[in-house]
XYZ file of C-alpha atoms in Angstrom:
294
model
C 0.088 0.129 0.039
C 2.730 2.476 0.906
C 4.660 1.415 -2.199
C 1.768 2.100 -4.271
C 1.118 5.667 -2.744
C 4.778 6.338 -3.307
C 4.437 5.412 -6.920
C 1.568 7.680 -7.315
C 3.097 10.652 -5.713
C 5.978 10.087 -7.943
C 3.871 9.857 -11.077
C 2.192 13.056 -9.736
C 5.257 14.953 -9.442
C 6.477 13.761 -12.965
C 3.351 15.170 -14.476
C 3.708 18.521 -12.585
C 7.229 18.772 -13.618
C 6.694 17.982 -17.362
C 3.782 20.918 -17.151
C 6.306 23.448 -15.674
C 8.738 22.482 -18.444
C 6.005 23.006 -21.184
C 5.079 26.166 -19.531
C 8.718 27.550 -19.353
C 9.312 26.612 -22.842
C 6.235 28.250 -24.188
C 7.099 31.365 -22.119
C 10.689 31.398 -23.602
C 9.158 31.189 -27.084
C 6.894 34.358 -26.285
C 9.801 35.873 -24.927
C 11.802 35.182 -28.031
C 9.059 36.468 -30.298
C 8.924 39.649 -28.462
C 12.513 40.300 -28.449
C 12.969 39.336 -32.110
C 10.188 41.856 -33.126
C 11.685 45.003 -34.198
C 9.720 48.283 -33.232
C 9.973 51.676 -34.674
C 7.844 54.876 -34.337
C 4.608 55.964 -35.864
C 4.422 59.325 -34.722
C 4.849 59.229 -31.053
C 3.840 55.821 -30.655
C 6.182 52.777 -30.594
C 4.844 49.936 -32.724
C 6.357 47.102 -34.744
C 7.817 47.589 -38.052
C 5.436 45.545 -39.795
C 2.489 47.368 -38.066
C 3.902 50.669 -39.132
C 3.826 49.748 -42.787
C 0.285 49.138 -42.568
C -0.470 52.449 -40.617
C 1.259 54.589 -43.062
C -0.535 52.971 -45.903
C -3.739 53.320 -44.115
C -3.034 57.214 -43.758
C -2.233 57.816 -47.205
C -5.262 55.727 -48.552
C -7.440 58.085 -46.184
C -6.295 61.153 -47.169
C -5.342 60.720 -50.794
C -8.379 62.692 -52.437
C -7.736 65.598 -50.131
C -3.904 65.558 -50.082
C -3.445 68.406 -52.362
C -5.957 70.653 -50.921
C -4.566 70.075 -47.411
C -1.157 70.816 -48.392
C -2.261 74.174 -49.699
C -4.224 74.712 -46.471
C -1.558 73.715 -44.265
C 1.218 75.719 -45.700
C -0.809 78.422 -46.888
C 0.222 77.593 -50.550
C 4.057 77.994 -49.692
C 4.551 74.077 -50.426
C 4.246 75.254 -54.086
C 7.087 77.663 -53.913
C 9.376 74.842 -52.065
C 8.607 72.458 -54.952
C 9.439 74.968 -57.480
C 12.763 75.818 -55.812
C 13.331 71.954 -55.431
C 12.950 71.565 -59.285
C 15.029 74.542 -59.927
C 17.876 72.844 -57.903
C 17.505 69.528 -59.694
C 17.800 71.469 -62.968
C 17.165 68.471 -65.206
C 18.037 68.375 -68.894
C 16.636 66.865 -71.766
C 17.554 63.229 -71.725
C 17.129 62.902 -67.718
C 15.743 59.916 -66.495
C 13.839 60.463 -63.405
C 12.489 58.325 -60.655
C 10.057 60.312 -58.615
C 9.759 58.438 -55.374
C 6.723 58.636 -53.125
C 5.375 60.998 -56.117
C 1.970 59.605 -56.217
C -0.073 62.811 -56.896
C 2.255 64.027 -59.472
C 3.444 67.443 -57.925
C 7.098 66.910 -58.490
C 6.652 65.010 -61.738
C 4.604 67.681 -63.588
C 7.090 70.333 -62.400
C 9.811 68.159 -63.937
C 7.804 67.776 -67.299
C 7.331 71.558 -67.579
C 10.692 72.489 -66.827
C 12.007 70.123 -69.708
C 9.334 71.679 -71.967
C 10.519 75.192 -71.201
C 14.069 74.364 -72.149
C 13.111 72.609 -75.248
C 11.099 75.795 -76.260
C 8.508 73.818 -78.441
C 10.840 71.062 -79.795
C 8.725 68.299 -80.910
C 10.853 65.241 -79.441
C 10.396 62.739 -76.743
C 12.927 63.974 -74.224
C 11.043 63.709 -70.938
C 11.314 60.482 -69.097
C 9.762 60.060 -65.544
C 8.778 57.061 -63.520
C 6.452 58.032 -60.662
C 6.628 55.374 -57.731
C 4.426 55.352 -54.807
C 3.741 52.521 -52.384
C 0.171 53.614 -51.977
C -1.841 52.859 -55.348
C -4.750 55.497 -54.091
C -2.248 58.024 -54.428
C -1.109 56.871 -57.798
C -4.658 56.869 -58.834
C -5.131 60.440 -57.875
C -1.714 61.303 -59.814
C -3.010 59.404 -63.041
C -6.307 61.436 -63.030
C -4.441 64.952 -62.578
C -2.136 63.710 -65.484
C -5.055 62.802 -67.697
C -6.758 66.177 -66.795
C -3.666 68.202 -67.514
C -2.940 66.454 -70.798
C 0.331 64.798 -69.982
C -0.724 61.226 -70.881
C -1.508 62.274 -74.275
C 1.809 64.440 -74.972
C 3.809 62.554 -77.480
C 6.918 64.363 -76.027
C 6.532 62.726 -72.555
C 7.282 59.365 -71.331
C 5.376 58.590 -68.192
C 5.368 55.346 -66.345
C 3.191 54.645 -62.947
C 4.889 52.152 -60.387
C 3.384 50.955 -57.075
C 6.439 50.061 -55.165
C 8.099 50.197 -51.610
C 10.981 52.669 -51.769
C 12.941 50.092 -49.439
C 12.855 47.386 -51.932
C 12.414 48.793 -55.426
C 11.584 46.161 -58.293
C 13.933 48.101 -60.606
C 17.531 47.084 -62.123
C 20.686 48.700 -60.918
C 21.914 52.166 -62.371
C 18.680 52.703 -64.526
C 17.885 56.369 -63.605
C 20.280 59.456 -63.461
C 17.935 61.498 -61.102
C 16.009 60.556 -58.143
C 13.722 62.656 -56.206
C 11.457 62.210 -53.073
C 9.393 65.100 -51.553
C 7.847 64.807 -48.196
C 7.898 61.137 -48.315
C 11.265 59.613 -46.915
C 9.906 60.369 -43.281
C 7.270 57.897 -43.638
C 9.331 54.973 -44.518
C 10.320 52.549 -41.793
C 14.066 52.155 -42.838
C 15.231 55.530 -44.132
C 18.604 53.889 -44.580
C 17.434 51.377 -46.933
C 15.529 53.823 -48.891
C 18.946 55.957 -49.285
C 20.470 52.475 -50.079
C 17.954 51.718 -52.711
C 18.182 55.200 -54.293
C 21.976 54.874 -54.589
C 21.508 51.347 -56.299
C 19.055 52.599 -59.043
C 21.183 55.762 -59.771
C 23.871 55.807 -62.536
C 27.098 56.766 -61.758
C 27.083 60.604 -61.657
C 23.339 60.548 -60.925
C 21.868 62.843 -58.350
C 19.747 62.190 -55.291
C 17.458 65.305 -54.195
C 15.148 64.957 -51.371
C 12.753 67.800 -50.000
C 11.731 66.955 -46.286
C 10.296 68.855 -43.342
C 13.221 69.852 -40.873
C 13.762 71.383 -37.535
C 14.095 75.040 -37.068
C 17.540 76.201 -35.822
C 15.934 79.141 -33.665
C 14.614 77.488 -30.408
C 11.951 80.135 -30.088
C 10.735 79.880 -33.943
C 10.659 76.233 -33.433
C 8.214 76.586 -30.567
C 6.117 78.750 -32.465
C 5.838 76.401 -35.196
C 5.247 73.393 -32.669
C 2.283 75.162 -31.608
C 0.918 75.674 -34.889
C 1.888 72.114 -35.837
C -0.052 70.359 -32.882
C -2.585 72.808 -32.036
C -3.919 74.156 -35.656
C -3.118 71.326 -38.404
C -5.155 68.601 -36.738
C -8.050 70.755 -36.522
C -7.450 71.785 -40.131
C -7.501 68.244 -41.051
C -10.671 67.478 -39.251
C -12.603 70.606 -40.637
C -11.100 70.255 -44.494
C -10.692 66.631 -44.900
C -12.898 65.191 -42.077
C -9.758 63.490 -40.571
C -8.021 64.262 -37.450
C -5.521 61.323 -36.683
C -3.675 61.231 -39.973
C -2.709 65.014 -39.581
C -1.764 64.410 -35.916
C 0.571 61.671 -37.125
C 2.094 63.842 -39.913
C 3.059 66.470 -37.610
C 4.407 63.822 -35.076
C 6.331 62.267 -37.838
C 7.903 65.637 -38.635
C 9.433 65.774 -35.026
C 10.689 62.343 -35.223
C 12.732 62.691 -38.475
C 16.411 63.493 -37.959
C 17.553 66.920 -38.163
C 19.570 68.113 -41.087
C 22.837 67.466 -40.005
C 22.033 63.639 -38.704
C 20.053 63.155 -42.228
C 23.086 64.531 -44.033
C 25.173 61.978 -42.350
C 22.935 59.262 -43.289
C 22.927 60.067 -46.848
C 26.808 60.087 -46.799
C 26.829 56.711 -45.178
C 24.761 55.339 -47.970
C 27.477 56.143 -50.206
C 26.504 59.519 -51.704
C 29.163 62.238 -52.215
C 29.063 66.144 -52.079
C 26.385 65.866 -49.798
C 24.582 69.296 -48.865
C 21.271 70.785 -47.558
C 19.620 74.062 -47.857
C 17.060 75.367 -45.410
C 13.716 76.665 -46.744
C 11.579 79.218 -44.881
C 13.865 79.294 -41.798
C 14.490 75.653 -41.535
C 10.640 74.321 -41.764
C 11.835 72.258 -44.652
C 15.097 71.367 -46.408
C 16.473 70.284 -49.811
C 19.095 67.586 -49.293
C 21.310 66.739 -52.184
C 24.102 64.151 -53.096
C 25.699 62.596 -55.920
C 26.688 58.760 -56.722
C 30.184 59.276 -57.812
């Protein structure tokens, strides 16, 4: 009787130990999964990298049809001047092959086409080549509609392609463009360094990288005033004009999370670009960053 009782107790202990080992193994797997999940920022939130891609996609899916209108409202139309200066700094020539990344609605692309046309002064030859790329198909759809309305799609002098693609892994061969632009888009990418590496890869030797992005104001008082406007006014505008608060709350938070001018300059150099410079516009509200593949 005593022996049977002892055997039963040993069996119960063994079962308990097995359950403990199973629980520990499950816990270890969970911890490993948590530790292996890489995190990043979405505005001021900390989320997984995979989740950020989905959330950014949702933001631009939501605001696509009001995107250009809100740019006018938020910047009082100044974004048009910034983009004009941006194109002047690029100074493309006939024969330039441009990749306009995150260019869904076509603002930079249309300026590029018009710039080349003005240089040609009515010469009837196909000298304008541009690929408009964006990760969000809704933004590209808006750009296509604008291109049709403005007559670019029927222009025999314009070679235009639309590509839905991730800036971090472009489905494009090496060294197929000699100019790469990205305006107000790189801060929304999860891995900015990968975007820069891809830009370097698809550019020909001698090709130019040009980025227009919101920056930090060097004057602390002006930065404080700008912050008050950004956080107190822009989300309200988003609600009133576009019926959306959260996307514009994210947009202003994403600006504050983006590296300042010097840090971003260093990142561009680390990707391999040379002769890297930046130019502040409107006291540093945004900056034009330039680099060459030598």
